[in-house]
XYZ file of C-alpha atoms in Angstrom:
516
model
C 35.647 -16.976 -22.983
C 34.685 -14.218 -25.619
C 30.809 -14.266 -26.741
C 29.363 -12.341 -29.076
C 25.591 -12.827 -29.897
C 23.524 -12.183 -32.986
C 20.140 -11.001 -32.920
C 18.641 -13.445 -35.757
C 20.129 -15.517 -38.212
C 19.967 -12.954 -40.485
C 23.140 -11.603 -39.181
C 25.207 -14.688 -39.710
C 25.021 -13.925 -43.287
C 28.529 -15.122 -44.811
C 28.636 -12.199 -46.871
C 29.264 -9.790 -44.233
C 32.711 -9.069 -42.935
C 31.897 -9.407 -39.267
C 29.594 -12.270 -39.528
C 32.776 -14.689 -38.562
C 33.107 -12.686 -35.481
C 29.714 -14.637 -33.709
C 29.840 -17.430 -31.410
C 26.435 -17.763 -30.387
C 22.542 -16.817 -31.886
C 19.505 -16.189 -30.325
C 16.664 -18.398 -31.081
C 14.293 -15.034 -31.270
C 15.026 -11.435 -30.493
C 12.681 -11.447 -27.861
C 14.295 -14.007 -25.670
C 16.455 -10.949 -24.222
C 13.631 -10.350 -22.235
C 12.989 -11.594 -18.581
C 9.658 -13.300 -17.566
C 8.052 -9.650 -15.959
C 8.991 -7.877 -19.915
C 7.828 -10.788 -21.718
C 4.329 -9.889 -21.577
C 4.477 -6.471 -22.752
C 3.141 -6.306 -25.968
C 5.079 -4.771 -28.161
C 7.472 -3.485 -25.683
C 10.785 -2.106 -28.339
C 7.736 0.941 -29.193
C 8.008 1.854 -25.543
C 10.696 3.956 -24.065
C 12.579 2.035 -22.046
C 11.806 3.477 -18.305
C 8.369 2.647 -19.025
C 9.068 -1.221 -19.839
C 11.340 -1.086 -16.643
C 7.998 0.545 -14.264
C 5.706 -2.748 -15.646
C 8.762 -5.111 -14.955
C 8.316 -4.012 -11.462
C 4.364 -3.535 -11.215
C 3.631 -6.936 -12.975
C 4.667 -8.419 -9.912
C 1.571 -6.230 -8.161
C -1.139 -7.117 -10.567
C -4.228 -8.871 -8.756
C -4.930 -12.616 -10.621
C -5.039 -16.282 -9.669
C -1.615 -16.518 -7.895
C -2.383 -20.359 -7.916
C -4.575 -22.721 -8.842
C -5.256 -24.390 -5.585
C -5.503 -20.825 -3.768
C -8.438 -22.017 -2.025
C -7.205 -24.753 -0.075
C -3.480 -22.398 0.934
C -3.405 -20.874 3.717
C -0.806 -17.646 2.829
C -0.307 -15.160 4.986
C -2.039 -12.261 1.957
C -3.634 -13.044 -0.443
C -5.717 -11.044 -3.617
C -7.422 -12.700 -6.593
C -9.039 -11.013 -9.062
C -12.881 -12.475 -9.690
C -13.201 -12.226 -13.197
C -9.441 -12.274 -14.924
C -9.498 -12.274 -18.710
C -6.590 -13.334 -21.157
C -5.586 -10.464 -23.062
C -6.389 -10.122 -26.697
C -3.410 -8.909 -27.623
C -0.541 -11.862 -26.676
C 3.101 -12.425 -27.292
C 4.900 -15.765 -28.173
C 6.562 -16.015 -24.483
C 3.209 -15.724 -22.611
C 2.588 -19.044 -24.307
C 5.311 -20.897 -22.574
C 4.894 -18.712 -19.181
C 0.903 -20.517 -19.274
C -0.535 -16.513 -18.602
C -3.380 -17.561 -20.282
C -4.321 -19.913 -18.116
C -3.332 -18.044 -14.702
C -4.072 -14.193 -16.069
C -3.900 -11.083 -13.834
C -6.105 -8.360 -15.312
C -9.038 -7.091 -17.662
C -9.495 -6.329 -21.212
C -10.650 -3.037 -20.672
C -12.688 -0.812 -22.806
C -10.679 2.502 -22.944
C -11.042 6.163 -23.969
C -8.544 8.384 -24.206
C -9.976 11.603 -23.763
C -10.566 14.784 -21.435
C -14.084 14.293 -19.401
C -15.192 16.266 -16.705
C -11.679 16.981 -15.240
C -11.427 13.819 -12.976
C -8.741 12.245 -14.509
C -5.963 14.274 -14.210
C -2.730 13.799 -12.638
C -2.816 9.981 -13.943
C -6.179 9.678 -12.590
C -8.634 7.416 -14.260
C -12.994 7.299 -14.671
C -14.125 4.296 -13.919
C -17.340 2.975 -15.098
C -19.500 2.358 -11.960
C -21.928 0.214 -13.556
C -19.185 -1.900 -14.987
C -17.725 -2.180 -11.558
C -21.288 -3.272 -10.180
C -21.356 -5.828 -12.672
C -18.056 -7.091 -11.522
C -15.511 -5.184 -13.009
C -12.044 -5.434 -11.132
C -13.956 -7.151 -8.290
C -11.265 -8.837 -5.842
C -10.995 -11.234 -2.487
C -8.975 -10.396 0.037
C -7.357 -13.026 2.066
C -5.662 -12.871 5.445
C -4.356 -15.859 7.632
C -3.875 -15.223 11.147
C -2.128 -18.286 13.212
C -1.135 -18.958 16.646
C 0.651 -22.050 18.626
C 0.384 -23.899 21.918
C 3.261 -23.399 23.149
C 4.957 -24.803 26.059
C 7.745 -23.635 28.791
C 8.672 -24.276 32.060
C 7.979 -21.776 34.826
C 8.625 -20.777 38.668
C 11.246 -21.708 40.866
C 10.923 -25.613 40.410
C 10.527 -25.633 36.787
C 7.275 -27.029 36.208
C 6.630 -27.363 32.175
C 3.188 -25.572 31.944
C 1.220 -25.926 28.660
C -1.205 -22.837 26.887
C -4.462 -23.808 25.774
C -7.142 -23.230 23.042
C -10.090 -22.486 24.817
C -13.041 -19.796 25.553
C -10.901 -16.896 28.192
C -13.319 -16.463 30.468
C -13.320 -13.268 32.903
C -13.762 -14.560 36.010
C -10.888 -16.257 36.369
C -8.527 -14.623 33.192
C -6.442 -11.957 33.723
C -5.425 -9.259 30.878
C -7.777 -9.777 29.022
C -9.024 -7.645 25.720
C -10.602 -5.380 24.818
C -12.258 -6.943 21.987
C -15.307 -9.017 21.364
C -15.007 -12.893 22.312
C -18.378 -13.433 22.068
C -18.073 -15.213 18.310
C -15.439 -17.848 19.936
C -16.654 -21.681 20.201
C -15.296 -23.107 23.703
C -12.558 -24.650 22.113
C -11.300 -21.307 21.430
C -11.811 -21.028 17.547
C -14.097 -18.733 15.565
C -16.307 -20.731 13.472
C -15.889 -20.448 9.294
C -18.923 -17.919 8.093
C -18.753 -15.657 10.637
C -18.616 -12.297 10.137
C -15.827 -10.563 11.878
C -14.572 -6.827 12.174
C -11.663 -5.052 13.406
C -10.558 -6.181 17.720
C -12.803 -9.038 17.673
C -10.700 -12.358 19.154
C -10.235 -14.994 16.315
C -8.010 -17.251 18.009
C -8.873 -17.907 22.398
C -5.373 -18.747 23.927
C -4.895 -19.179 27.708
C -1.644 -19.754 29.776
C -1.727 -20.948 33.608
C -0.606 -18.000 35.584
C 2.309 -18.714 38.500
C 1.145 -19.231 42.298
C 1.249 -15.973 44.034
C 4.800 -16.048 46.620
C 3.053 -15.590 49.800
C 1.094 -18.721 48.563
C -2.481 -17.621 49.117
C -5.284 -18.225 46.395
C -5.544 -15.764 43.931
C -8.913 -15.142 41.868
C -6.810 -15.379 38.511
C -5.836 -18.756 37.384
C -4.929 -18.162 33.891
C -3.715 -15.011 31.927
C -4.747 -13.697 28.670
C -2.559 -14.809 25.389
C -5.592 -14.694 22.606
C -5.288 -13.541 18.883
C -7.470 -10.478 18.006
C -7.595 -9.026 14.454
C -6.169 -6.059 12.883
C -7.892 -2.992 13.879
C -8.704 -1.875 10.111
C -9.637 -4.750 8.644
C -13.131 -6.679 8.837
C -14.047 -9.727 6.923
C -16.073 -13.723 6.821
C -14.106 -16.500 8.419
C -13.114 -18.382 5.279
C -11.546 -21.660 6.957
C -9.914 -22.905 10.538
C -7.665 -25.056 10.083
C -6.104 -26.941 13.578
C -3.304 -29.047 13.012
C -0.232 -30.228 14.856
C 3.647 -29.277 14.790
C 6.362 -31.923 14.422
C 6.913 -31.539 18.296
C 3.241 -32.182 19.074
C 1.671 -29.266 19.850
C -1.545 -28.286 18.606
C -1.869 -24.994 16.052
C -4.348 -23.176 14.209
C -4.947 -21.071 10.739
C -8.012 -18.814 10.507
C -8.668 -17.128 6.989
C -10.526 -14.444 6.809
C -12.382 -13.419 3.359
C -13.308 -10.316 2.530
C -14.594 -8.748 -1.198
C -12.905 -6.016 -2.371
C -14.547 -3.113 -4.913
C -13.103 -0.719 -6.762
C -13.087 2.969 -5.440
C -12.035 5.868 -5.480
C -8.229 5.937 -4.526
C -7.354 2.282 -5.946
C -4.616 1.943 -8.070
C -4.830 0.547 -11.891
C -2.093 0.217 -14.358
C -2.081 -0.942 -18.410
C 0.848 -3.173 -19.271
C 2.959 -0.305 -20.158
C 4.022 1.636 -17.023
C 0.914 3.761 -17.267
C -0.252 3.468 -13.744
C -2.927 5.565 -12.198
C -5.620 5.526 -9.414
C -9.614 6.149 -9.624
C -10.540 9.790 -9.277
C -14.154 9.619 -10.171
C -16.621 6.628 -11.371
C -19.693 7.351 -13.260
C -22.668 5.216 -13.772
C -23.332 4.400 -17.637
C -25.906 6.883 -18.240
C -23.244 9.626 -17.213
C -20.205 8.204 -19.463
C -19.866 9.336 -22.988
C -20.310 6.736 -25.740
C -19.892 5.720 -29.071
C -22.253 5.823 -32.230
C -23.024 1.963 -32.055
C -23.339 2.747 -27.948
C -20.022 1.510 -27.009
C -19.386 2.844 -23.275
C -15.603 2.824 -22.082
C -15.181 1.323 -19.082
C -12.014 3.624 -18.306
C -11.118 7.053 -19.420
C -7.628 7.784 -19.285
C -5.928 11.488 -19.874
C -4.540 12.492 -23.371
C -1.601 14.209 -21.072
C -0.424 11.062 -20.129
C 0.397 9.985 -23.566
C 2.695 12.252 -25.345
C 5.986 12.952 -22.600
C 5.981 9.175 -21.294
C 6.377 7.956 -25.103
C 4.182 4.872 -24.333
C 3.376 3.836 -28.012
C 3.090 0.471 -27.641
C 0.091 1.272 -25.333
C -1.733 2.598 -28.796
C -0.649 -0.104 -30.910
C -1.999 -2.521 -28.681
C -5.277 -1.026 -28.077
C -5.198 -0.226 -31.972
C -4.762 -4.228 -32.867
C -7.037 -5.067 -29.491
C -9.703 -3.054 -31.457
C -9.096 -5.476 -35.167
C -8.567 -8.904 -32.822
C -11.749 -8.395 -30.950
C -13.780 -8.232 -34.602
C -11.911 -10.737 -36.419
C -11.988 -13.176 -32.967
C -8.500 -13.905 -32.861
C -5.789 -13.203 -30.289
C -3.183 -10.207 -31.840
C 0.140 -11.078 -32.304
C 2.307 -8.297 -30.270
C 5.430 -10.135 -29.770
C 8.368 -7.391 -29.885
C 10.998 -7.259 -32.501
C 8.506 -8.821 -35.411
C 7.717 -7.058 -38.933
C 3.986 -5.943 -37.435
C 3.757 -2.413 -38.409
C 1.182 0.087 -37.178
C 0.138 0.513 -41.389
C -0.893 -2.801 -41.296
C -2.611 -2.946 -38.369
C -4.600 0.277 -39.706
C -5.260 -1.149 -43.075
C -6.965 -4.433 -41.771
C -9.318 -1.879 -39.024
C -10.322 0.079 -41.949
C -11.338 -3.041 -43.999
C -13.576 -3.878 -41.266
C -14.994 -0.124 -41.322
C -13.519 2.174 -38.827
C -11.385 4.548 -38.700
C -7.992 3.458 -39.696
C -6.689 5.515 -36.714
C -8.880 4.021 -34.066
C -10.813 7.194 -33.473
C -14.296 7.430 -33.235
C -17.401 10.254 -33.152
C -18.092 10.254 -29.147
C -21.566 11.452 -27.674
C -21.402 13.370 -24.720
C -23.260 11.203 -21.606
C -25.112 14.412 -19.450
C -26.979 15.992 -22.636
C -26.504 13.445 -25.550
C -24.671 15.840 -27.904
C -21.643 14.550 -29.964
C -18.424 16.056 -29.217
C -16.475 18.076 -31.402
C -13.220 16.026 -31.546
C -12.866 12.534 -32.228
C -11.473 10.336 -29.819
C -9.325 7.198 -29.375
C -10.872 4.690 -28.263
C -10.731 0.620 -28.120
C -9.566 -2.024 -25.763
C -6.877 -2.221 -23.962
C -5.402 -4.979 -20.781
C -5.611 -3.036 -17.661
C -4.354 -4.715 -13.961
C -5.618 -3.832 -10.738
C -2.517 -3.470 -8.311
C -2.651 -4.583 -4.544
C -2.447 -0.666 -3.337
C -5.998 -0.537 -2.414
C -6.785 2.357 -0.778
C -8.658 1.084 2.486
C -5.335 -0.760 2.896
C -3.688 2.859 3.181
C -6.351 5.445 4.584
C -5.141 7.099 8.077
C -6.094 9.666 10.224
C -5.840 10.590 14.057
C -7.015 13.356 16.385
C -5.258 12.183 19.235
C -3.193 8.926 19.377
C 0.170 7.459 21.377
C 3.199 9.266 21.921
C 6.819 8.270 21.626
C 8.108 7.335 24.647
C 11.574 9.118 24.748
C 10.390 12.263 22.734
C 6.867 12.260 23.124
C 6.752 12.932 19.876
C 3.339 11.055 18.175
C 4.467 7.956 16.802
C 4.411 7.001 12.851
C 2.805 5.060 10.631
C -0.825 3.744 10.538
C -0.473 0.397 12.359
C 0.555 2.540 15.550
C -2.636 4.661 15.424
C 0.638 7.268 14.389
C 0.325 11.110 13.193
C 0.307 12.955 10.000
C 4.055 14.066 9.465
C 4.350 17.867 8.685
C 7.708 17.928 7.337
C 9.884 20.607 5.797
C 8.373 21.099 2.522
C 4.917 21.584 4.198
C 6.319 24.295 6.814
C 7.842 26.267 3.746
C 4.154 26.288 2.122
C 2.307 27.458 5.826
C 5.946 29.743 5.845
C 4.895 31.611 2.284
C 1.710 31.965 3.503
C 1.976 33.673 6.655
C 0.639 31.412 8.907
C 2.652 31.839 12.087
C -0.261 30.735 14.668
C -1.293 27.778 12.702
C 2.585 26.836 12.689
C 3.032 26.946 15.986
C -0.094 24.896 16.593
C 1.136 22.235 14.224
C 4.338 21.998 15.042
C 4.422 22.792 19.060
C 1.220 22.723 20.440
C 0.405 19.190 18.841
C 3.577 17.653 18.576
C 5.638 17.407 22.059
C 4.452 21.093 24.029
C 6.691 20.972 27.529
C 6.697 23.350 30.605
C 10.102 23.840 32.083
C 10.999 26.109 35.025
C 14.424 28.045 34.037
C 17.007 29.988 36.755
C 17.339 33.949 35.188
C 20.485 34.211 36.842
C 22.505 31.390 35.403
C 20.102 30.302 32.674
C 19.885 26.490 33.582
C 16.991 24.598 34.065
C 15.783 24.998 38.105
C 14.108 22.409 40.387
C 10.381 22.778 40.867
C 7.746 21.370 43.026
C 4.501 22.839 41.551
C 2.636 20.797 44.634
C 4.028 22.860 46.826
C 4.869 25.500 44.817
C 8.577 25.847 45.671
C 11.356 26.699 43.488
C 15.037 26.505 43.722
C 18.701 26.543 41.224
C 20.925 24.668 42.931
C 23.995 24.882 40.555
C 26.801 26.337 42.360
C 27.157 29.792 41.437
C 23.052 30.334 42.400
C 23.166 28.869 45.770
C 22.863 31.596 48.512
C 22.669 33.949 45.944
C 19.516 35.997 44.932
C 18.008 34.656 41.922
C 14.620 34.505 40.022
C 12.695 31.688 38.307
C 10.663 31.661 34.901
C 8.591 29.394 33.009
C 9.183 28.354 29.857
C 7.042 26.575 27.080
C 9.973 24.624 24.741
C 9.518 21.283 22.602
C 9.736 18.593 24.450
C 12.728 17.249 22.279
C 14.810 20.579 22.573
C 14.727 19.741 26.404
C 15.825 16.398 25.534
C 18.354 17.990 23.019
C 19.792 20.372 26.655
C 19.781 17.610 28.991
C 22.061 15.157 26.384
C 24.723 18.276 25.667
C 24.809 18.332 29.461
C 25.983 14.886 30.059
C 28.953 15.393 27.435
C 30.261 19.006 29.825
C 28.172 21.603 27.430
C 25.235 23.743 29.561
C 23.145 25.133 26.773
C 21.862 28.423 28.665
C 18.388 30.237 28.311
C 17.914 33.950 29.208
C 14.596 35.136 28.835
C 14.867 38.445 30.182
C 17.620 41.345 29.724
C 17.059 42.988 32.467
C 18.002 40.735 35.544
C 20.851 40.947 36.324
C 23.337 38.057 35.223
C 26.279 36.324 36.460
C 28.906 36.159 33.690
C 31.702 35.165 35.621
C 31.314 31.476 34.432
């Protein structure tokens, strides 16, 4: 079936030729939008990327996930201590209840250059704001574990694990963590404070007679829960329960505040995201004849190639709502224009622009420009920066190319790809290459034959060396050491089992055997 949709009932006017040609109306223009666009304000100012970014970052923002959030036990967890409801609404946020369960800050916000520390979609935090609460967040991580049963040994006896206190006398593999802040049932109590390796959950499993039958000092083996290197935290709750076959499990949440900082990301409701490069306390931010301190400062360079216009408007109507005590109307596709808005700021007194006369914070002089200020809804995304901060001096290897390993969970190491060896390239630094990208990445030693070029056998014990390919044996020949990466090796020795001898000649002047 053909549809064709009109955007209002305007359009069904009789008059028009084409009018005949709809089978369907919308009950508002704005019901095009999905549930992440439909609290944009104002989104049809916005180009359309940027509507598509907050569609996708929505989903991010820190709020109250859930009104019973305290009694869940998810897996993560973040909710924001102080969410407001923004001032400046739409008609769908009505029906979507975001009042009641909202996921950010009306935010004081300057837009404005201010010691250099926002650029590169960097933003100045207020520090005393953020002592006072500002963007302040929980963190909450369940960690769970089962006793589980199987059968073991020859006869198949079903053996059972158990909550309880490992003990290591008579535990095997155990730990390395603390286990001194487990109860002897095995369970951390709720209020304790915990930090990364210490046991949260005490799990042990009988361990199988030894076969020649005699006693052995280890009755039990090791199968506790300890908690995430990088994170510390309070025990929030334990929770023991039982599954639907009968066996006893357990939930442990573990609490932990989280403050702004440097590195954590924000973003305003229009795609404008950005992380803390600097806070200042209140004394050091600029303010505003009546004394009005921004709580953010955002750059002016983020403004004019993004096209984010709705972001103005909004913090342009934010500034007349918060007077006038009112929510603002931002609902897209309405007759709200941007004169209006102006004409009703000016009534009140101010600038019909939004921009004020700014004093400068260190010395107390006004600036020379005025600048845009006035509120604005800001979110505080999950990226958190402790969640992401990584570094190693020396760490695990890769087993097959003892290469380090990657990422942060695996204590991994700092990739320096191809981009980065073209900077160190243009500037000349051929030692600190080779230290980068040899010496700390997979250095090997292999012995090489001169006269055939394959790899010889070595016994640096006894300090013996032979080739034994074919063409070498009872011939005279002469061994060298090589330093390659241990992956090039690798690379040789899999060409080899497909038929192809990669070769290495080191020096020109022994004598060869070509006839192969």
């Amino acid at each position: 079936e053909t549809t064709m949709i009109a955007m209002e009932p305007a359009d069904l006017n009789m008059e028009d030729s084409y009018s005949s040609t709809y089978t369907h109306c919308e009950i508002h223009p704005s019901m095009i939008l999905g549930i992440c666009a439909s609290i944009i304000p104002f989104p049809d100012h916005n180009q359309s990327p940027r509507n598509t970014y907050q569609s996708a970052m929505g989903k991010q923002a820190m709020g109250i996930y859930s009104s019973n959030y305290q009694v869940r036990m998810d897996t993560m967890a973040h909710v924001l201590h102080y969410p407001q409801k923004p001032l400046c609404t739409t008609r769908a946020m009505e029906f979507l209840h975001f009042r009641e369960l909202p996921s950010g800050v009306n935010c004081v916000v300057a837009i404005m250059i201010y010691t250099g520390y926002n650029q590169e979609d960097s933003l100045i935090l207020n520090q005393s704001a953020i002592d006072r609460g500002l963007f302040r967040s929980s963190y909450y991580r369940c960690y769970n574990d089962e006793e589980k049963s199987s059968s073991v040994g020859t006869i198949g006896s079903l053996t059972s694990e158990t909550f309880e206190k490992p003990h290591i006398d008579s535990c095997r593999g155990m730990k390395h963590g603390e286990y001194g802040k487990l109860d002897e049932d095995g369970l951390v109590q709720p209020g304790t404070r915990v930090s990364g390796d210490d046991i949260l959950i005490g799990k042990t499993a009988p361990m199988d007679a030894s076969p020649s039958g005699m006693p052995s000092r280890y009755t039990k083996r090791d199968c506790s829960t300890a908690m995430k290197a990088t994170e510390s935290g309070i025990v929030d709750n334990v929770m023991l329960s039982t599954t639907k076959e009968g066996y006893r499990f357990v939930k442990v949440r573990i609490r932990n505040v989280r403050i702004p900082q440097i590195g954590d990301k924000f973003a305003s409701r229009h795609g404008q995201k950005g992380t803390i490069g600097m806070t200042y306390t209140q004394e050091d931010m600029p303010f505003t004849a009546e004394g009005i301190v921004p709580d953010i400062i955002v750059n002016p360079h983020a403004i004019p190639s993004r096209m984010t216009i709705a972001q103005l408007i909004e913090c342009l109507l934010g500034k007349v709502v918060v007077f006038q005590g009112c929510e603002g109307d931002a609902t897209p596709f309405t007759d709200v224009t941007v004169e209006d808005i102006s004409k009703r700021l000016h009534a009140m007194g101010y600038q019909r622009h939004g921009n004020e006369a700014i004093y400068q914070g260190h010395t107390g002089r006004p600036l020379c420009a005025r600048v845009f200020i006035g509120p604005t809804f800001y979110q505080r995304l999950k990226h958190l920066v402790d969640d992401k901060v990584h570094s190693r001096a020396r760490g695990p290897v890769a087993m097959l190319t003892r290469q380090p390993l990657e990422g942060r969970s695996r204590d991994g190491g700092l990739r320096m790809g191809e981009m980065e060896r073209d900077c160190l390239i243009t500037h000349g630094c051929a030692n600190f290459m080779r230290d980068r990208f040899f010496c700390n990445s997979d250095q090997y030693r292999i012995h090489i034959c001169q006269r055939c070029g394959l790899t010889a056998q070595s016994n640096l014990k006894k300090m013996t060396y032979e080739c034994r390919t074919p063409m070498c044996v009872g011939q005279p020949f002469q061994i060298c050491q090589i330093e390659i990466p241990y992956a090039c090796k690798l690379l040789f020795q899999e060409l080899m089992s497909m038929c192809i001898s990669p070769r290495i000649y080191t020096d020109t002047r022994v004598t060869r055997d070509n006839s192969y």
